[in-house]
PDB file of C-alpha atoms in Angstrom:
ATOM      1  CA  MET A   7      10.084   6.239  -0.756  1.00 94.00           C
ATOM      2  CA  THR A   8      10.301   2.742  -1.733  1.00 96.00           C
ATOM      3  CA  LEU A   9       7.456   0.559  -1.275  1.00 96.00           C
ATOM      4  CA  GLU A  10       7.450  -3.695  -1.115  1.00 97.00           C
ATOM      5  CA  ILE A  11       4.152  -5.559  -0.733  1.00 96.00           C
ATOM      6  CA  LEU A  12       5.515  -9.628  -0.479  1.00 97.00           C
ATOM      7  CA  THR A  13       2.863 -12.425   0.417  1.00 96.00           C
ATOM      8  CA  PRO A  14       4.670 -15.623   2.057  1.00 95.00           C
ATOM      9  CA  ASP A  15       4.607 -17.160  -2.319  1.00 94.00           C
ATOM     10  CA  LYS A  16       4.906 -13.523  -4.086  1.00 94.00           C
ATOM     11  CA  THR A  17       5.589  -9.898  -4.623  1.00 95.00           C
ATOM     12  CA  VAL A  18       2.513  -7.861  -4.854  1.00 93.00           C
ATOM     13  CA  TYR A  19       3.695  -4.462  -5.472  1.00 93.00           C
ATOM     14  CA  GLU A  20       7.415  -3.230  -5.727  1.00 94.00           C
ATOM     15  CA  GLY A  21       7.531   0.736  -6.153  1.00 92.00           C
ATOM     16  CA  GLU A  22       7.945   4.782  -5.880  1.00 93.00           C
ATOM     17  CA  ALA A  23       5.070   6.108  -3.384  1.00 94.00           C
ATOM     18  CA  THR A  24       4.101   9.587  -1.899  1.00 93.00           C
ATOM     19  CA  SER A  25       2.373   7.564   0.962  1.00 95.00           C
ATOM     20  CA  VAL A  26       1.274   4.588   2.159  1.00 97.00           C
ATOM     21  CA  THR A  27      -1.971   4.418   4.358  1.00 97.00           C
ATOM     22  CA  LEU A  28      -1.763   1.328   6.030  1.00 97.00           C
ATOM     23  CA  PRO A  29      -4.425  -0.546   8.758  1.00 97.00           C
ATOM     24  CA  GLY A  30      -3.081  -0.619  11.812  1.00 96.00           C
ATOM     25  CA  THR A  31      -3.517  -2.849  14.861  1.00 93.00           C
ATOM     26  CA  LEU A  32      -4.949   0.012  16.647  1.00 93.00           C
ATOM     27  CA  GLY A  33      -6.851   1.931  13.775  1.00 95.00           C
ATOM     28  CA  TYR A  34      -5.759   3.665  10.094  1.00 97.00           C
ATOM     29  CA  PHE A  35      -2.109   5.472  10.065  1.00 97.00           C
ATOM     30  CA  GLU A  36      -0.378   6.864   7.149  1.00 97.00           C
ATOM     31  CA  ILE A  37       2.960   6.586   6.596  1.00 97.00           C
ATOM     32  CA  LEU A  38       4.490   9.033   4.254  1.00 95.00           C
ATOM     33  CA  ASN A  39       8.182  10.706   2.478  1.00 92.00           C
ATOM     34  CA  HIS A  40      10.913  10.682   5.272  1.00 91.00           C
ATOM     35  CA  HIS A  41       8.452   9.187   7.970  1.00 91.00           C
ATOM     36  CA  ALA A  42      10.431   8.389  11.297  1.00 93.00           C
ATOM     37  CA  PRO A  43      11.455   4.851  11.588  1.00 96.00           C
ATOM     38  CA  ILE A  44       8.041   2.800  12.949  1.00 96.00           C
ATOM     39  CA  ILE A  45       7.106  -1.104  12.719  1.00 96.00           C
ATOM     40  CA  SER A  46       3.632  -1.972  13.405  1.00 97.00           C
ATOM     41  CA  THR A  47       1.293  -4.790  13.125  1.00 97.00           C
ATOM     42  CA  LEU A  48      -1.503  -4.979  10.432  1.00 98.00           C
ATOM     43  CA  GLU A  49      -4.940  -5.791  10.812  1.00 97.00           C
ATOM     44  CA  ASP A  50      -7.325  -7.162   7.046  1.00 96.00           C
ATOM     45  CA  GLY A  51      -8.360  -3.810   5.261  1.00 96.00           C
ATOM     46  CA  LYS A  52      -7.345  -1.206   2.724  1.00 97.00           C
ATOM     47  CA  VAL A  53      -4.022  -0.259   1.526  1.00 97.00           C
ATOM     48  CA  THR A  54      -4.380   3.045  -0.238  1.00 95.00           C
ATOM     49  CA  ILE A  55      -0.603   3.585  -1.795  1.00 94.00           C
ATOM     50  CA  ARG A  56      -0.397   7.280  -3.528  1.00 94.00           C
ATOM     51  CA  GLY A  57       1.703   8.544  -6.208  1.00 86.00           C
ATOM     52  CA  GLY A  58       2.977   4.783  -7.428  1.00 63.00           C
ATOM     53  CA  SER A  59       3.336   4.722 -11.376  1.00 59.00           C
ATOM     54  CA  ALA A  60       2.001   7.452 -13.058  1.00 65.00           C
ATOM     55  CA  GLY A  61       1.428   9.620  -9.690  1.00 72.00           C
ATOM     56  CA  LYS A  62      -2.696   7.931  -8.831  1.00 86.00           C
ATOM     57  CA  GLU A  63      -4.132   6.100  -6.307  1.00 91.00           C
ATOM     58  CA  GLU A  64      -4.578   2.478  -5.897  1.00 91.00           C
ATOM     59  CA  THR A  65      -6.073   0.698  -2.917  1.00 93.00           C
ATOM     60  CA  LEU A  66      -5.121  -3.893  -1.843  1.00 94.00           C
ATOM     61  CA  PHE A  67      -7.379  -5.265   0.809  1.00 96.00           C
ATOM     62  CA  ILE A  68      -4.811  -7.208   2.749  1.00 96.00           C
ATOM     63  CA  LYS A  69      -5.163 -10.645   5.297  1.00 95.00           C
ATOM     64  CA  GLY A  70      -3.334  -8.784   8.348  1.00 95.00           C
ATOM     65  CA  GLY A  71       0.848  -8.294   8.552  1.00 97.00           C
ATOM     66  CA  VAL A  72       3.093  -6.439   9.096  1.00 98.00           C
ATOM     67  CA  VAL A  73       4.458  -3.265   8.297  1.00 98.00           C
ATOM     68  CA  GLU A  74       8.797  -1.360   8.475  1.00 97.00           C
ATOM     69  CA  ALA A  75       9.345   1.399   7.624  1.00 97.00           C
ATOM     70  CA  SER A  76      12.879   2.762   7.640  1.00 96.00           C
ATOM     71  CA  ASN A  77      14.893   5.110   5.268  1.00 95.00           C
ATOM     72  CA  ASN A  78      12.560   6.002   3.086  1.00 95.00           C
ATOM     73  CA  LYS A  79      11.745   1.920   2.450  1.00 97.00           C
ATOM     74  CA  VAL A  80       8.605   0.987   3.323  1.00 97.00           C
ATOM     75  CA  VAL A  81       8.380  -2.791   3.311  1.00 98.00           C
ATOM     76  CA  ILE A  82       4.234  -4.403   4.115  1.00 98.00           C
ATOM     77  CA  LEU A  83       4.835  -8.378   4.780  1.00 98.00           C
ATOM     78  CA  ALA A  84       1.030  -9.340   3.977  1.00 97.00           C
ATOM     79  CA  GLU A  85      -0.266 -12.799   5.300  1.00 96.00           C
ATOM     80  CA  GLY A  86      -2.927 -12.556   2.762  1.00 95.00           C
ATOM     81  CA  ILE A  87      -4.626 -10.804  -0.461  1.00 93.00           C
ATOM     82  CA  GLN A  88      -8.272 -10.494  -0.400  1.00 85.00           C
ATOM     83  CA  GLN A  89     -10.085 -10.032  -3.723  1.00 65.00           C
ATOM     84  CA  LYS A  90     -11.969  -7.500  -3.795  1.00 60.00           C
TER      85      LYS A  90
END
């Protein structure tokens, strides 16, 4: 699936992924390839991207936002990125 992570000032991530784990308002959840359409709010927390460039796992920390997944494309609109 295609994954984009955007903040108000820049594109943080753009590429392919096999799964992404997100900090939803009601708890963490995972979006996989061919996931049913979903829109959800996000809390501050860890975003884990699997199967991205070179098939490795990457981790980012976001400051809230929303996610939309539809037609094998996931777009995360984050309020900001936290420093590790």
